[in-house]
CSV table of C-alpha atoms in Angstrom, one decimal:
chain,number,residue,atom,x,y,z
A,1,UNK,CA,-23.6,47.8,32.0
A,2,UNK,CA,-20.9,50.3,32.6
A,3,UNK,CA,-18.3,47.5,32.5
A,4,UNK,CA,-19.6,46.3,29.1
A,5,UNK,CA,-21.7,43.4,30.3
A,6,UNK,CA,-25.1,43.8,28.8
A,7,UNK,CA,-26.5,40.3,29.5
A,8,UNK,CA,-29.5,40.0,31.8
A,9,UNK,CA,-27.6,37.4,33.9
A,10,UNK,CA,-24.5,39.7,34.4
A,11,UNK,CA,-25.6,41.0,37.8
A,12,UNK,CA,-26.6,37.5,39.0
A,13,UNK,CA,-23.2,36.1,37.8
A,14,UNK,CA,-21.4,38.9,39.6
A,15,UNK,CA,-23.2,38.2,42.9
A,16,UNK,CA,-22.6,34.5,42.4
A,17,UNK,CA,-18.8,35.1,41.9
A,18,UNK,CA,-18.8,37.4,44.9
A,19,UNK,CA,-20.6,34.9,47.2
A,20,UNK,CA,-18.4,32.0,46.0
A,21,UNK,CA,-15.2,33.9,46.7
A,22,UNK,CA,-16.6,35.1,50.0
A,23,UNK,CA,-16.9,31.5,51.1
A,24,UNK,CA,-14.0,30.0,49.3
A,25,UNK,CA,-11.2,32.4,50.5
A,26,UNK,CA,-11.8,31.9,54.2
A,27,UNK,CA,-12.2,28.2,53.8
A,28,UNK,CA,-8.9,28.1,52.0
A,29,UNK,CA,-7.0,30.3,54.5
A,30,UNK,CA,-8.5,28.4,57.5
A,31,UNK,CA,-7.4,25.1,55.9
A,32,UNK,CA,-3.9,26.3,55.3
A,33,UNK,CA,-3.7,27.6,58.9
A,34,UNK,CA,-4.9,24.3,60.3
A,35,UNK,CA,-2.2,22.5,58.2
A,36,UNK,CA,0.4,24.8,59.6
A,37,UNK,CA,-0.9,24.2,63.2
A,38,UNK,CA,-1.4,27.9,64.0
A,39,UNK,CA,-3.2,29.2,67.0
A,40,UNK,CA,-7.0,29.5,67.0
A,41,UNK,CA,-6.9,33.3,67.3
A,42,UNK,CA,-4.6,33.5,64.3
A,43,UNK,CA,-6.8,31.2,62.3
A,44,UNK,CA,-9.9,33.4,63.0
A,45,UNK,CA,-8.0,36.5,62.0
A,46,UNK,CA,-6.8,35.0,58.7
A,47,UNK,CA,-10.3,33.6,58.0
A,48,UNK,CA,-11.8,37.1,58.4
A,49,UNK,CA,-9.1,38.5,56.1
A,50,UNK,CA,-9.9,35.9,53.5
A,51,UNK,CA,-13.6,36.6,53.7
A,52,UNK,CA,-13.0,40.3,53.3
A,53,UNK,CA,-10.7,39.7,50.3
A,54,UNK,CA,-13.2,37.4,48.7
A,55,UNK,CA,-16.0,39.9,49.1
A,56,UNK,CA,-14.2,43.0,47.9
A,57,UNK,CA,-12.0,41.5,45.1
A,58,UNK,CA,-14.8,41.2,42.6
A,59,UNK,CA,-15.9,44.8,43.3
A,60,UNK,CA,-12.3,46.0,42.8
A,61,UNK,CA,-12.0,44.1,39.5
A,62,UNK,CA,-15.3,45.4,38.3
A,63,UNK,CA,-14.3,49.0,39.2
A,64,UNK,CA,-11.1,48.6,37.3
A,65,UNK,CA,-12.9,47.3,34.2
A,66,UNK,CA,-15.4,50.2,34.4
A,67,UNK,CA,-12.6,52.7,34.6
A,68,UNK,CA,-10.7,51.1,31.7
A,69,UNK,CA,-13.8,51.0,29.5
A,70,UNK,CA,-14.8,54.6,30.3
A,71,UNK,CA,-11.3,55.7,29.4
A,72,UNK,CA,-11.5,54.0,26.0
A,73,UNK,CA,-14.9,55.6,25.4
A,74,UNK,CA,-13.6,59.0,26.5
A,75,UNK,CA,-10.7,58.8,24.1
A,76,UNK,CA,-12.9,57.6,21.2
A,77,UNK,CA,-15.5,60.3,21.6
A,78,UNK,CA,-13.5,63.1,20.0
A,79,UNK,CA,-13.1,61.0,16.8
A,80,UNK,CA,-16.8,60.3,16.9
A,81,UNK,CA,-17.5,64.0,17.1
A,82,UNK,CA,-15.4,64.7,14.0
A,83,UNK,CA,-17.2,61.9,12.0
A,84,UNK,CA,-20.6,63.2,13.1
A,85,UNK,CA,-19.8,66.7,11.9
A,86,UNK,CA,-18.9,65.3,8.5
A,87,UNK,CA,-22.0,63.2,8.4
A,88,UNK,CA,-24.4,65.9,9.4
A,89,UNK,CA,-22.8,68.5,7.0
A,90,UNK,CA,-23.1,65.9,4.2
A,91,UNK,CA,-26.9,66.0,4.7
A,92,UNK,CA,-27.7,63.1,7.0
A,93,UNK,CA,-30.2,63.4,9.8
A,94,UNK,CA,-29.3,62.8,13.4
A,95,UNK,CA,-30.4,59.1,13.4
A,96,UNK,CA,-28.6,58.4,10.2
A,97,UNK,CA,-25.5,60.2,11.4
A,98,UNK,CA,-25.4,58.2,14.6
A,99,UNK,CA,-25.8,55.0,12.6
A,100,UNK,CA,-23.0,56.0,10.2
A,101,UNK,CA,-20.6,57.0,12.9
A,102,UNK,CA,-21.3,53.7,14.7
A,103,UNK,CA,-20.4,51.8,11.6
A,104,UNK,CA,-17.2,53.8,11.0
A,105,UNK,CA,-16.0,53.2,14.6
A,106,UNK,CA,-16.4,49.4,14.4
A,107,UNK,CA,-12.8,48.6,13.7
A,108,UNK,CA,-11.0,51.2,15.9
A,109,UNK,CA,-13.3,51.9,18.9
A,110,UNK,CA,-15.3,48.8,19.7
A,111,UNK,CA,-16.8,50.0,23.0
A,112,UNK,CA,-18.3,53.2,21.5
A,113,UNK,CA,-19.3,51.3,18.4
A,114,UNK,CA,-21.4,48.8,20.5
A,115,UNK,CA,-23.0,51.7,22.5
A,116,UNK,CA,-24.0,53.6,19.3
A,117,UNK,CA,-25.4,50.3,17.9
A,118,UNK,CA,-27.6,50.0,21.0
A,119,UNK,CA,-28.8,53.6,20.5
A,120,UNK,CA,-29.7,52.9,16.9
A,121,UNK,CA,-31.5,49.7,17.8
A,122,UNK,CA,-33.5,51.4,20.5
A,123,UNK,CA,-34.6,54.1,18.1
A,124,UNK,CA,-35.5,51.5,15.4
A,125,UNK,CA,-37.8,49.6,17.8
A,126,UNK,CA,-39.8,52.8,18.6
A,127,UNK,CA,-38.1,54.2,21.7
A,128,UNK,CA,-38.0,58.0,21.6
A,129,UNK,CA,-34.6,59.4,20.6
A,130,UNK,CA,-34.2,61.4,23.7
A,131,UNK,CA,-34.8,58.4,25.9
A,132,UNK,CA,-32.3,56.3,23.8
A,133,UNK,CA,-29.7,59.0,24.1
A,134,UNK,CA,-30.2,59.2,27.9
A,135,UNK,CA,-29.8,55.5,28.2
A,136,UNK,CA,-26.6,55.8,26.2
A,137,UNK,CA,-25.2,58.2,28.8
A,138,UNK,CA,-26.4,56.0,31.7
A,139,UNK,CA,-24.8,52.9,30.3
A,140,UNK,CA,-21.4,54.5,29.9
A,141,UNK,CA,-21.3,56.7,33.0
A,142,UNK,CA,-18.9,59.1,31.2
A,143,UNK,CA,-19.3,62.8,31.9
A,144,UNK,CA,-18.3,63.8,28.4
A,145,UNK,CA,-21.0,61.4,27.0
A,146,UNK,CA,-23.6,63.0,29.3
A,147,UNK,CA,-22.6,66.5,28.0
A,148,UNK,CA,-22.7,65.3,24.4
A,149,UNK,CA,-26.2,63.7,25.0
A,150,UNK,CA,-27.5,66.9,26.6
A,151,UNK,CA,-26.1,68.9,23.6
A,152,UNK,CA,-27.9,66.7,21.1
A,153,UNK,CA,-31.2,66.8,23.0
A,154,UNK,CA,-31.1,70.6,23.3
A,155,UNK,CA,-30.2,71.0,19.7
A,156,UNK,CA,-32.9,68.7,18.5
A,157,UNK,CA,-35.5,70.2,20.8
A,158,UNK,CA,-34.9,73.8,19.8
A,159,UNK,CA,-34.0,73.2,16.2
A,160,UNK,CA,-30.5,74.7,16.3
A,161,UNK,CA,-27.7,73.6,14.0
A,162,UNK,CA,-26.5,70.2,15.2
A,163,UNK,CA,-23.3,70.4,13.1
A,164,UNK,CA,-22.2,73.7,14.6
A,165,UNK,CA,-23.0,72.6,18.1
A,166,UNK,CA,-21.1,69.3,17.7
A,167,UNK,CA,-18.1,71.1,16.1
A,168,UNK,CA,-17.9,73.4,19.1
A,169,UNK,CA,-18.2,70.5,21.5
A,170,UNK,CA,-15.5,68.5,19.7
A,171,UNK,CA,-13.1,71.5,20.0
A,172,UNK,CA,-13.8,71.8,23.7
A,173,UNK,CA,-13.5,68.0,24.1
A,174,UNK,CA,-10.0,68.0,22.5
A,175,UNK,CA,-9.0,70.9,24.8
A,176,UNK,CA,-10.1,68.8,27.8
A,177,UNK,CA,-8.1,65.8,26.5
A,178,UNK,CA,-5.0,67.9,26.2
A,179,UNK,CA,-5.5,69.3,29.7
A,180,UNK,CA,-6.1,65.8,31.1
A,181,UNK,CA,-2.8,64.6,29.4
A,182,UNK,CA,-0.9,67.5,30.9
A,183,UNK,CA,-2.4,66.8,34.3
A,184,UNK,CA,-1.4,63.1,34.0
A,185,UNK,CA,2.1,64.0,33.1
A,186,UNK,CA,2.4,66.3,36.1
A,187,UNK,CA,1.1,63.6,38.4
A,188,UNK,CA,3.6,61.1,36.9
A,189,UNK,CA,6.6,63.2,38.1
A,190,UNK,CA,5.2,63.2,41.6
A,191,UNK,CA,4.5,59.4,41.5
A,192,UNK,CA,8.1,58.8,40.3
A,193,UNK,CA,9.5,60.7,43.3
A,194,UNK,CA,8.8,57.8,45.8
A,195,UNK,CA,10.4,54.9,43.9
A,196,UNK,CA,13.4,57.2,43.0
A,197,UNK,CA,13.8,58.1,46.7
A,198,UNK,CA,13.3,54.5,47.9
A,199,UNK,CA,15.4,52.6,45.4
A,200,UNK,CA,17.6,54.8,43.2
A,201,UNK,CA,19.1,57.3,45.6
A,202,UNK,CA,20.3,54.7,48.2
A,203,UNK,CA,22.1,52.9,45.4
A,204,UNK,CA,23.8,56.1,44.2
A,205,UNK,CA,24.8,57.0,47.8
A,206,UNK,CA,26.2,53.5,48.3
A,207,UNK,CA,28.2,53.6,45.1
A,208,UNK,CA,29.6,57.0,46.0
A,209,UNK,CA,30.5,56.2,49.7
A,210,UNK,CA,31.5,52.6,49.2
A,211,UNK,CA,35.1,53.3,48.1
A,212,UNK,CA,35.6,55.7,51.0
A,213,UNK,CA,34.2,53.2,53.5
A,214,UNK,CA,36.5,50.5,52.2
A,215,UNK,CA,39.5,52.8,52.6
A,216,UNK,CA,38.5,53.6,56.1
A,217,UNK,CA,38.1,50.0,56.9
A,218,UNK,CA,41.6,49.3,55.6
A,219,UNK,CA,43.1,52.2,57.6
A,220,UNK,CA,41.5,51.2,60.9
A,221,UNK,CA,42.3,47.6,60.2
A,222,UNK,CA,46.0,48.4,59.8
A,223,UNK,CA,46.0,50.4,63.1
């Protein structure tokens, strides 16, 4: 669900892919090792490595898809907050505001649009709004969405102004986005240090010292 696969067969398909790769990778590696006439111990080691890769590769891909989708939802949430403030201040109720915001996000933020559609469908079929919102937070797995859901539930339960609460939350959310962007930029400088040290600096040193080295070679060659 957090990766965006809402089908009932999604978990079964994932396990089937994992089991297939868990069997296929060692068979493929063992076959290649036999064709290359390697030693039995080497074949066993490569077979175990192939089995480990086949087992953990689907989990790695799934985690990457979850992280990518959560990032898209996290960036779309601030725009959704602004739209919700406008909708609530225009006189719409919470259910109608969620429905309207979901419609407006259909072309720009597809992931959040689908999640809000599911929330509205659950409410329409008779599920309590609090439960539908909690399911929304559970499906996404995003901390900002959990905070937003808790805010809506508290505001609805105690009768406070939803527009004011959402506006304050939207401001804090944009501040958090700016802080995350600054943190990412600071990490980028540290990440660039290793490729610069490993690839750029040796080339610069070689360019600077190469003429002197050639001159020394000529001098000692003449002697």
